[in-house]
Coordinates of N, CA and C and ligand atoms in Angstrom, one line a residue:
M279 N 143.0 50.0 128.3 CA 142.1 51.6 128.7 C 142.3 52.3 127.8
K280 N 141.0 52.0 126.7 CA 141.1 53.2 126.0 C 139.8 53.9 125.8
F281 N 139.4 55.0 125.7 CA 138.2 55.9 125.6 C 138.1 56.4 124.0
T282 N 137.0 56.2 123.7 CA 136.2 57.1 122.1 C 135.7 58.1 122.6
L283 N 135.6 59.1 121.2 CA 134.9 60.3 121.1 C 133.5 60.0 120.5
A284 N 132.6 59.9 121.6 CA 130.9 59.6 121.3 C 130.6 60.8 120.2
P285 N 129.6 59.7 119.3 CA 129.2 60.9 118.2 C 128.4 62.0 119.0
L286 N 128.6 63.1 118.3 CA 128.1 64.3 118.6 C 126.7 64.4 118.6
P287 N 125.5 64.3 119.5 CA 124.2 63.9 119.5 C 123.4 64.8 118.5
Y288 N 123.7 66.0 118.0 CA 123.0 66.7 117.3 C 124.1 66.9 115.8
A289 N 123.6 68.0 114.8 CA 124.7 68.0 113.7 C 125.2 69.1 114.3
Y290 N 126.3 69.8 113.4 CA 127.1 70.7 113.8 C 126.4 72.1 113.7
D291 N 125.1 72.4 112.9 CA 124.8 73.4 112.5 C 123.3 74.0 113.5
V292 N 123.2 72.6 114.1 CA 121.7 72.8 114.8 C 121.8 73.8 116.2
L293 N 122.9 74.4 116.5 CA 122.7 75.5 117.6 C 122.6 77.0 117.3
E294 N 122.8 77.1 115.8 CA 123.0 78.1 115.3 C 121.9 79.3 115.5
P295 N 122.1 80.5 115.7 CA 123.7 81.2 115.4 C 124.3 81.5 116.9
I296 N 123.6 81.0 117.6 CA 124.2 80.7 119.7 C 126.0 80.2 119.4
I297 N 125.7 79.5 118.6 CA 127.3 78.6 118.2 C 126.9 78.1 116.9
D298 N 128.0 78.8 116.5 CA 128.1 78.7 114.7 C 128.7 77.4 114.0
A299 N 128.2 76.6 113.2 CA 128.8 75.6 112.5 C 130.2 75.1 113.2
K300 N 130.8 76.2 112.3 CA 132.6 75.9 112.2 C 133.0 75.3 113.7
T301 N 132.8 76.5 114.6 CA 133.3 76.3 115.8 C 133.0 75.2 116.4
M302 N 131.4 74.8 116.6 CA 131.6 73.4 116.8 C 131.7 71.9 116.3
E303 N 132.3 72.1 114.5 CA 133.3 71.4 113.9 C 134.1 70.9 114.7
I304 N 135.1 72.2 114.9 CA 136.5 72.4 115.3 C 136.3 71.7 116.9
H305 N 135.3 72.1 117.3 CA 135.9 72.1 118.6 C 135.5 70.7 118.8
Y306 N 134.5 70.6 118.3 CA 134.0 68.7 119.0 C 135.1 67.6 118.3
S307 N 135.6 67.7 116.3 CA 136.1 66.8 116.2 C 137.7 67.6 115.9
K308 N 138.1 68.2 116.5 CA 139.5 68.9 116.6 C 139.8 68.9 118.1
H309 N 139.3 69.4 119.1 CA 140.0 69.8 120.5 C 139.2 68.8 120.8
H310 N 138.3 68.4 120.9 CA 137.9 66.7 121.5 C 138.7 65.9 121.2
Q311 N 138.6 65.2 120.2 CA 139.1 64.1 119.6 C 141.2 64.8 120.0
A312 N 141.4 65.7 120.0 CA 142.5 65.7 120.6 C 142.7 65.0 122.6
Y313 N 142.5 65.3 123.1 CA 141.9 65.2 124.5 C 141.9 63.5 124.3
V314 N 141.2 63.2 123.4 CA 140.9 61.3 124.0 C 142.1 60.8 123.1
N315 N 142.2 61.6 122.0 CA 143.6 60.8 121.4 C 145.0 60.9 122.5
N316 N 145.1 62.5 123.3 CA 147.0 62.2 123.9 C 146.2 62.0 125.1
L317 N 145.2 61.4 125.9 CA 144.3 60.6 126.8 C 144.7 59.1 126.8
N318 N 144.7 58.8 125.4 CA 144.4 57.3 125.4 C 146.5 57.1 125.0
A319 N 147.3 58.2 124.1 CA 148.7 58.0 124.1 C 149.1 58.3 125.7
A320 N 148.9 58.8 126.9 CA 149.3 58.7 127.8 C 149.5 57.1 128.5
L321 N 148.3 56.8 128.4 CA 147.3 55.4 128.9 C 147.6 54.2 128.2
E322 N 148.2 54.7 127.4 CA 149.0 53.4 126.2 C 150.5 52.9 126.9
K323 N 150.8 53.8 127.7 CA 152.7 53.8 128.1 C 152.3 52.8 129.3
Y324 N 151.2 52.6 130.0 CA 151.0 51.5 130.9 C 149.8 50.8 131.5
P325 N 150.0 49.7 130.1 CA 148.6 48.7 129.9 C 147.9 47.6 130.9
A326 N 149.3 47.3 132.0 CA 148.7 46.7 133.0 C 147.9 47.5 134.4
L327 N 147.5 49.1 134.2 CA 146.7 50.1 134.6 C 145.0 49.3 134.6
P328 N 144.6 49.4 135.8 CA 143.3 48.5 135.6 C 141.9 49.4 134.9
E329 N 141.1 49.0 134.5 CA 139.8 49.4 133.7 C 139.8 50.9 134.3
Q330 N 139.2 51.7 134.1 CA 138.6 52.8 135.0 C 137.8 53.4 134.0
S331 N 137.2 54.0 134.9 CA 135.5 55.4 133.8 C 136.9 55.9 134.2
I332 N 135.8 57.2 133.3 CA 137.1 58.4 133.0 C 136.4 58.9 135.0
E333 N 135.3 59.3 134.9 CA 135.1 59.5 136.1 C 136.4 59.3 137.7
E334 N 136.7 57.4 137.3 CA 137.3 57.1 138.5 C 138.9 57.5 138.3
L335 N 139.3 58.1 137.1 CA 141.0 58.3 136.9 C 140.8 59.2 137.4
L336 N 139.6 60.4 137.0 CA 140.0 62.0 137.5 C 139.9 61.7 138.9
N337 N 139.6 61.3 139.7 CA 139.3 61.1 141.3 C 140.4 60.7 142.0
N338 N 141.2 59.7 141.3 CA 142.2 58.8 141.4 C 143.5 59.4 140.6
L339 N 144.1 60.5 140.3 CA 144.8 61.1 140.0 C 146.6 60.4 140.1
E340 N 146.5 60.7 141.9 CA 147.3 60.8 142.5 C 147.5 59.3 142.6
K341 N 146.9 58.4 142.3 CA 147.3 56.7 142.7 C 148.0 56.3 141.1
L342 N 147.6 57.3 139.6 CA 148.6 57.3 138.6 C 150.2 57.2 138.9
P343 N 151.0 56.6 137.8 CA 152.1 56.7 137.5 C 152.3 58.3 137.3
A344 N 153.6 58.8 138.0 CA 153.3 60.7 138.0 C 153.9 60.8 136.7
D345 N 154.5 60.0 135.9 CA 154.3 60.7 135.0 C 153.0 60.9 133.4
I346 N 152.2 60.8 134.3 CA 151.4 60.8 133.3 C 149.9 61.6 133.7
Q347 N 150.3 61.4 134.8 CA 149.2 62.5 135.5 C 148.6 63.5 134.9
T348 N 149.7 64.6 135.1 CA 149.3 65.6 133.8 C 148.6 65.4 133.0
A349 N 149.3 64.7 132.3 CA 148.2 64.2 131.2 C 147.3 63.9 131.0
V350 N 147.1 63.1 132.2 CA 145.4 62.5 132.3 C 144.6 63.8 133.2
R351 N 145.7 63.9 133.5 CA 144.3 66.1 134.7 C 144.0 66.2 133.4
N352 N 145.0 66.8 132.3 CA 144.4 68.1 131.5 C 143.2 67.1 130.5
N353 N 144.2 66.0 129.8 CA 143.2 65.2 128.6 C 142.0 65.1 129.1
G354 N 142.2 63.5 130.2 CA 140.9 63.2 131.1 C 139.8 64.3 131.0
G355 N 140.1 65.6 132.0 CA 139.2 66.4 132.3 C 139.2 66.9 130.7
G356 N 139.1 67.3 130.0 CA 138.9 67.7 128.8 C 137.9 66.7 127.9
H357 N 138.4 65.1 128.3 CA 137.3 64.7 127.9 C 135.9 64.7 128.5
F358 N 136.5 65.1 129.4 CA 134.8 64.6 130.5 C 133.9 65.5 130.1
N359 N 134.8 66.8 130.4 CA 134.0 67.9 130.3 C 133.7 68.2 129.0
H360 N 134.1 68.2 128.2 CA 133.4 67.9 126.5 C 132.1 66.9 126.7
T361 N 132.2 66.0 126.9 CA 131.3 65.0 126.8 C 130.3 65.7 127.2
M362 N 130.1 65.9 128.5 CA 129.1 66.4 129.1 C 128.6 67.9 128.7
F363 N 129.4 68.9 128.5 CA 129.1 70.1 127.6 C 128.4 69.7 126.3
W364 N 128.7 68.9 125.9 CA 127.9 68.8 124.5 C 126.5 68.3 124.9
S365 N 126.6 66.9 125.8 CA 124.3 66.7 126.2 C 124.4 67.5 126.6
L366 N 124.7 68.9 126.9 CA 123.6 70.1 127.6 C 123.1 70.9 127.2
L367 N 123.9 71.2 125.5 CA 123.2 72.0 124.6 C 122.8 71.5 123.9
I368 N 121.2 72.1 123.8 CA 120.2 72.0 122.7 C 119.2 73.3 122.2
S369 N 118.6 72.6 120.8 CA 117.7 73.9 120.2 C 116.3 73.1 120.6
E370 N 115.9 72.1 121.2 CA 114.5 72.1 121.3 C 113.7 73.0 122.0
K371 N 113.1 73.1 122.1 CA 112.4 74.0 122.6 C 111.9 73.5 124.7
K372 N 112.0 72.0 124.4 CA 110.8 71.8 125.8 C 111.5 71.8 126.5
Y373 N 113.2 71.7 126.8 CA 113.8 71.6 127.9 C 114.7 73.2 128.0
L374 N 114.1 74.2 127.7 CA 115.2 75.0 127.9 C 114.3 75.6 129.0
A375 N 113.1 74.9 129.8 CA 113.6 75.7 131.0 C 113.8 74.7 131.9
P376 N 113.6 75.2 133.1 CA 114.0 74.0 134.5 C 112.5 73.7 135.0
S377 N 112.6 72.5 135.4 CA 111.3 72.3 135.7 C 110.6 72.7 137.2
A378 N 109.6 72.3 137.7 CA 109.2 72.8 138.8 C 110.5 72.6 140.1
S379 N 110.4 71.2 139.7 CA 111.3 70.6 140.9 C 112.8 71.1 140.8
L380 N 113.5 71.4 139.6 CA 114.5 71.7 139.8 C 114.6 73.4 140.5
L381 N 113.4 73.9 139.4 CA 113.4 75.5 140.0 C 113.2 75.9 141.3
A382 N 112.4 74.9 142.0 CA 112.2 75.1 143.2 C 113.7 74.6 144.3
H383 N 114.4 73.9 143.3 CA 115.7 73.6 144.3 C 117.1 75.0 144.0
I384 N 116.3 75.2 143.3 CA 117.3 76.5 142.6 C 117.0 77.7 143.6
E385 N 115.9 78.2 143.6 CA 115.3 78.8 144.2 C 115.7 79.1 145.9
K386 N 115.9 77.4 146.2 CA 115.8 77.3 147.7 C 117.5 77.6 147.8
D387 N 118.4 77.4 146.9 CA 119.7 77.2 147.4 C 120.5 78.9 146.9
F388 N 119.7 79.5 145.8 CA 120.4 80.8 145.4 C 119.6 81.9 145.5
G389 N 118.6 81.6 146.2 CA 116.9 82.7 146.0 C 116.3 82.8 145.1
S390 N 117.2 82.7 144.0 CA 116.0 83.0 142.5 C 116.8 82.1 141.5
F391 N 116.4 82.4 139.9 CA 116.4 81.4 139.0 C 118.2 83.1 138.7
D392 N 117.5 83.7 138.7 CA 117.9 84.8 138.5 C 119.1 85.3 138.6
A393 N 119.4 85.2 140.3 CA 120.7 84.9 141.2 C 121.2 83.3 140.8
M394 N 120.7 82.5 140.7 CA 121.8 81.5 140.3 C 122.6 82.1 138.9
K395 N 122.0 82.5 138.2 CA 122.1 82.8 136.4 C 123.4 84.0 136.5
E396 N 122.9 84.9 137.8 CA 123.9 86.2 137.9 C 125.2 85.5 138.6
Q397 N 125.0 84.2 138.9 CA 126.6 83.9 139.7 C 127.5 83.2 139.2
F398 N 126.2 82.7 138.1 CA 126.8 81.9 136.9 C 127.8 82.4 136.1
S399 N 127.0 83.4 135.5 CA 127.8 84.5 134.7 C 129.0 85.2 135.3
N400 N 128.6 85.6 136.5 CA 129.8 86.2 137.0 C 131.3 85.7 137.0
A401 N 131.3 83.8 137.2 CA 132.2 83.0 137.2 C 132.6 82.6 135.6
A402 N 132.2 82.5 134.9 CA 132.3 82.0 133.2 C 132.6 83.8 133.0
K403 N 132.4 85.3 133.7 CA 133.3 86.1 132.9 C 134.9 86.3 133.6
T404 N 134.8 85.8 134.9 CA 135.7 86.0 136.1 C 136.6 84.6 135.7
R405 N 136.5 83.8 135.1 CA 137.6 82.9 135.4 C 138.8 83.2 134.2
F406 N 139.6 83.6 134.5 CA 140.9 84.4 133.9 C 141.1 83.3 133.3
G407 N 142.0 83.5 131.8 CA 142.1 82.6 130.8 C 141.4 81.7 130.8
S408 N 141.8 79.8 130.0 CA 140.7 78.7 129.8 C 140.7 78.2 131.3
G409 N 139.1 77.8 131.0 CA 138.8 77.3 132.0 C 136.8 76.7 131.9
W410 N 136.7 76.4 132.9 CA 135.1 76.4 132.9 C 134.6 77.2 134.3
A411 N 133.0 77.6 133.8 CA 132.2 77.7 134.8 C 131.1 76.9 135.2
W412 N 131.0 76.3 136.2 CA 129.8 75.3 136.7 C 128.7 75.5 137.8
L413 N 127.7 74.1 137.7 CA 126.8 74.4 138.4 C 126.8 72.7 139.1
I414 N 127.5 73.1 140.5 CA 127.7 71.7 141.3 C 126.7 71.2 142.1
V415 N 126.2 70.1 142.6 CA 126.1 69.5 143.6 C 127.0 69.5 144.8
D416 N 126.8 69.9 145.8 CA 127.9 69.5 146.8 C 127.4 67.9 147.8
T417 N 128.1 67.6 148.5 CA 127.4 66.5 149.2 C 126.5 66.3 150.3
T418 N 125.9 67.8 150.4 CA 125.0 67.4 151.3 C 123.2 68.1 150.4
G419 N 123.9 68.0 149.0 CA 122.8 68.3 148.3 C 122.5 70.0 148.0
K420 N 123.3 70.9 148.3 CA 123.6 72.0 147.8 C 123.9 72.4 146.1
L421 N 123.3 73.1 146.2 CA 123.8 73.5 144.9 C 124.7 75.0 145.0
K422 N 125.8 74.6 144.2 CA 127.0 75.9 144.6 C 127.5 76.5 143.3
V423 N 127.7 77.6 142.6 CA 128.5 77.9 141.5 C 129.9 77.8 141.9
T424 N 130.7 77.3 141.0 CA 132.4 77.5 141.0 C 132.7 77.9 139.8
S425 N 134.0 77.8 139.6 CA 134.7 77.7 138.0 C 136.3 77.0 138.3
T426 N 136.7 76.7 137.6 CA 137.7 76.0 137.2 C 138.6 76.3 136.4
A427 N 139.8 76.2 136.3 CA 141.1 76.3 135.9 C 141.0 75.2 134.4
N428 N 142.0 75.5 133.0 CA 142.5 74.6 132.2 C 141.1 73.7 132.3
Q429 N 141.1 72.5 132.0 CA 140.2 71.3 132.2 C 139.8 70.6 133.4
D430 N 140.1 71.4 134.5 CA 140.0 70.8 135.9 C 138.6 70.3 135.9
V431 N 138.3 69.7 136.9 CA 136.9 69.1 137.0 C 136.7 69.9 138.6
P432 N 135.4 69.6 138.7 CA 135.5 70.7 140.3 C 135.1 69.2 141.1
F433 N 135.4 68.1 140.9 CA 135.0 67.2 141.6 C 135.1 67.1 143.2
K434 N 136.2 68.0 143.7 CA 136.5 68.3 145.2 C 135.3 68.6 145.8
E435 N 135.1 70.0 145.2 CA 133.8 70.8 145.3 C 132.5 70.1 145.5
G436 N 131.7 69.2 144.6 CA 131.3 68.6 144.2 C 130.6 68.3 143.0
K437 N 129.8 67.5 142.9 CA 128.9 66.8 141.6 C 128.9 67.7 140.0
P438 N 129.6 68.2 139.3 CA 128.9 69.0 138.3 C 128.0 68.7 137.4
I439 N 126.5 69.7 137.3 CA 125.6 69.2 136.5 C 125.8 69.9 135.5
L440 N 126.2 71.5 135.3 CA 126.2 71.9 134.2 C 127.6 73.0 134.6
G441 N 127.9 72.6 133.1 CA 129.3 73.4 133.2 C 129.4 74.2 131.3
L442 N 129.7 75.3 131.2 CA 130.0 76.3 130.4 C 131.6 76.5 130.3
D443 N 132.2 75.9 129.0 CA 133.5 76.0 128.2 C 133.6 77.3 128.2
V444 N 134.6 78.1 128.9 CA 135.0 79.6 128.6 C 136.4 79.6 128.1
W445 N 137.2 78.5 127.2 CA 138.2 78.3 126.2 C 137.3 79.6 125.7
E446 N 138.9 80.2 125.0 CA 138.6 81.0 123.4 C 138.3 79.9 122.1
H447 N 138.6 79.0 122.1 CA 138.1 77.9 121.1 C 136.8 78.1 120.6
A448 N 135.8 78.0 121.9 CA 134.7 77.3 122.2 C 134.2 78.9 121.5
Y449 N 134.2 80.1 121.7 CA 133.6 81.2 121.0 C 133.9 82.0 120.0
Y450 N 135.3 82.2 119.9 CA 135.9 82.8 119.5 C 135.6 83.6 118.1
L451 N 135.4 82.5 117.4 CA 135.3 82.6 115.5 C 133.8 84.0 115.4
N452 N 133.0 83.3 116.7 CA 131.8 84.0 116.5 C 131.6 85.4 117.1
Y453 N 132.0 85.2 118.9 CA 132.7 86.1 119.5 C 133.9 86.9 119.7
Q454 N 134.9 86.4 119.5 CA 135.9 87.4 119.8 C 135.9 87.5 120.5
N455 N 136.1 88.7 121.2 CA 136.5 89.0 122.8 C 135.1 89.4 123.6
R456 N 134.2 89.2 122.7 CA 132.6 89.2 123.5 C 132.3 87.9 124.7
R457 N 133.1 88.0 125.5 CA 132.3 86.4 126.2 C 131.2 86.7 126.5
P458 N 131.1 87.5 127.7 CA 130.0 87.9 128.3 C 128.7 87.6 127.4
D459 N 128.9 88.1 125.7 CA 127.8 87.5 125.0 C 127.4 86.1 125.1
Y460 N 128.5 85.6 124.7 CA 128.4 84.2 124.4 C 128.2 83.5 126.0
I461 N 127.8 84.3 126.8 CA 127.6 83.6 128.4 C 126.4 83.8 128.4
T462 N 126.0 85.1 128.0 CA 124.2 85.4 127.7 C 123.7 84.3 126.8
N463 N 124.2 84.4 125.8 CA 123.5 83.2 124.3 C 123.5 82.1 125.2
F464 N 124.2 81.1 125.9 CA 124.1 80.3 126.1 C 123.1 79.2 127.0
F465 N 122.5 80.9 127.9 CA 121.2 79.9 128.9 C 120.3 79.7 127.9
K466 N 120.3 80.1 126.4 CA 119.0 80.0 125.5 C 119.2 78.8 125.1
I467 N 120.5 78.1 125.6 CA 120.6 76.2 124.3 C 120.6 75.4 125.5
I468 N 120.4 75.6 126.9 CA 120.6 74.9 128.5 C 119.7 73.7 128.0
N469 N 120.4 72.4 128.3 CA 118.8 71.3 128.2 C 118.9 71.5 129.3
W470 N 117.6 71.9 130.3 CA 117.9 71.7 131.4 C 117.0 70.0 132.2
K471 N 116.7 69.7 131.5 CA 116.1 68.3 131.8 C 117.7 67.7 132.1
K472 N 119.0 67.7 131.2 CA 119.9 67.0 131.4 C 120.5 67.5 132.6
V473 N 120.7 69.0 132.8 CA 120.9 69.0 134.2 C 119.9 68.6 135.3
E474 N 118.9 68.4 135.1 CA 118.1 67.8 136.4 C 118.6 66.4 136.5
D475 N 118.7 65.4 135.3 CA 119.2 64.2 135.3 C 121.1 63.9 135.4
N476 N 121.4 64.9 135.8 CA 122.6 64.5 136.5 C 123.2 65.1 137.9
L477 N 121.8 65.4 138.3 CA 121.3 66.3 139.9 C 121.1 64.9 140.6
R478 N 120.4 64.3 139.7 CA 119.7 62.5 140.3 C 121.2 61.5 140.6
Ligands
MN3_529 MN1 136.8 73.3 124.8

């Protein structure tokens, strides 16, 4: 079982000035690549493990040999989360707002788009240390905001459809300690079409 780093779906500088090219380059080619390498290194110890998707691995950590569970949780989570994160960012204008049906779903579960944005932003601001803020859909179809520490994926709460990396490596070159500004600007580069695809 071996995972690979998929090509970034756009150039490093395409999200400037919200996410600068240097941050994108380091984040993708160093941090994400390291998660993939470390995940593969852990799995290489057990070549007889059955072939699984990254989601299957992360949903069944307790079935893995005990000595690689933490490495797979951290690095497999890092691989899954970053792959999703890259796909959710966009500089094109046409998907920068949710469709009418997605907006209706958000309004049903949060009251308004702004209420969801506020909950999400608060989750991202108050996640202490490193982690992620999430918009998820639970098993009943309800949208919820949550956050996780480190590279944990919120599969136990539901399916993630939008995630924001709030590790300092994601924003420090450009924003230093201004995590709230990074969060505000993130909402200007969300591909809501992709969020809706994740919901289906
Ligand atoms: Mn990251």
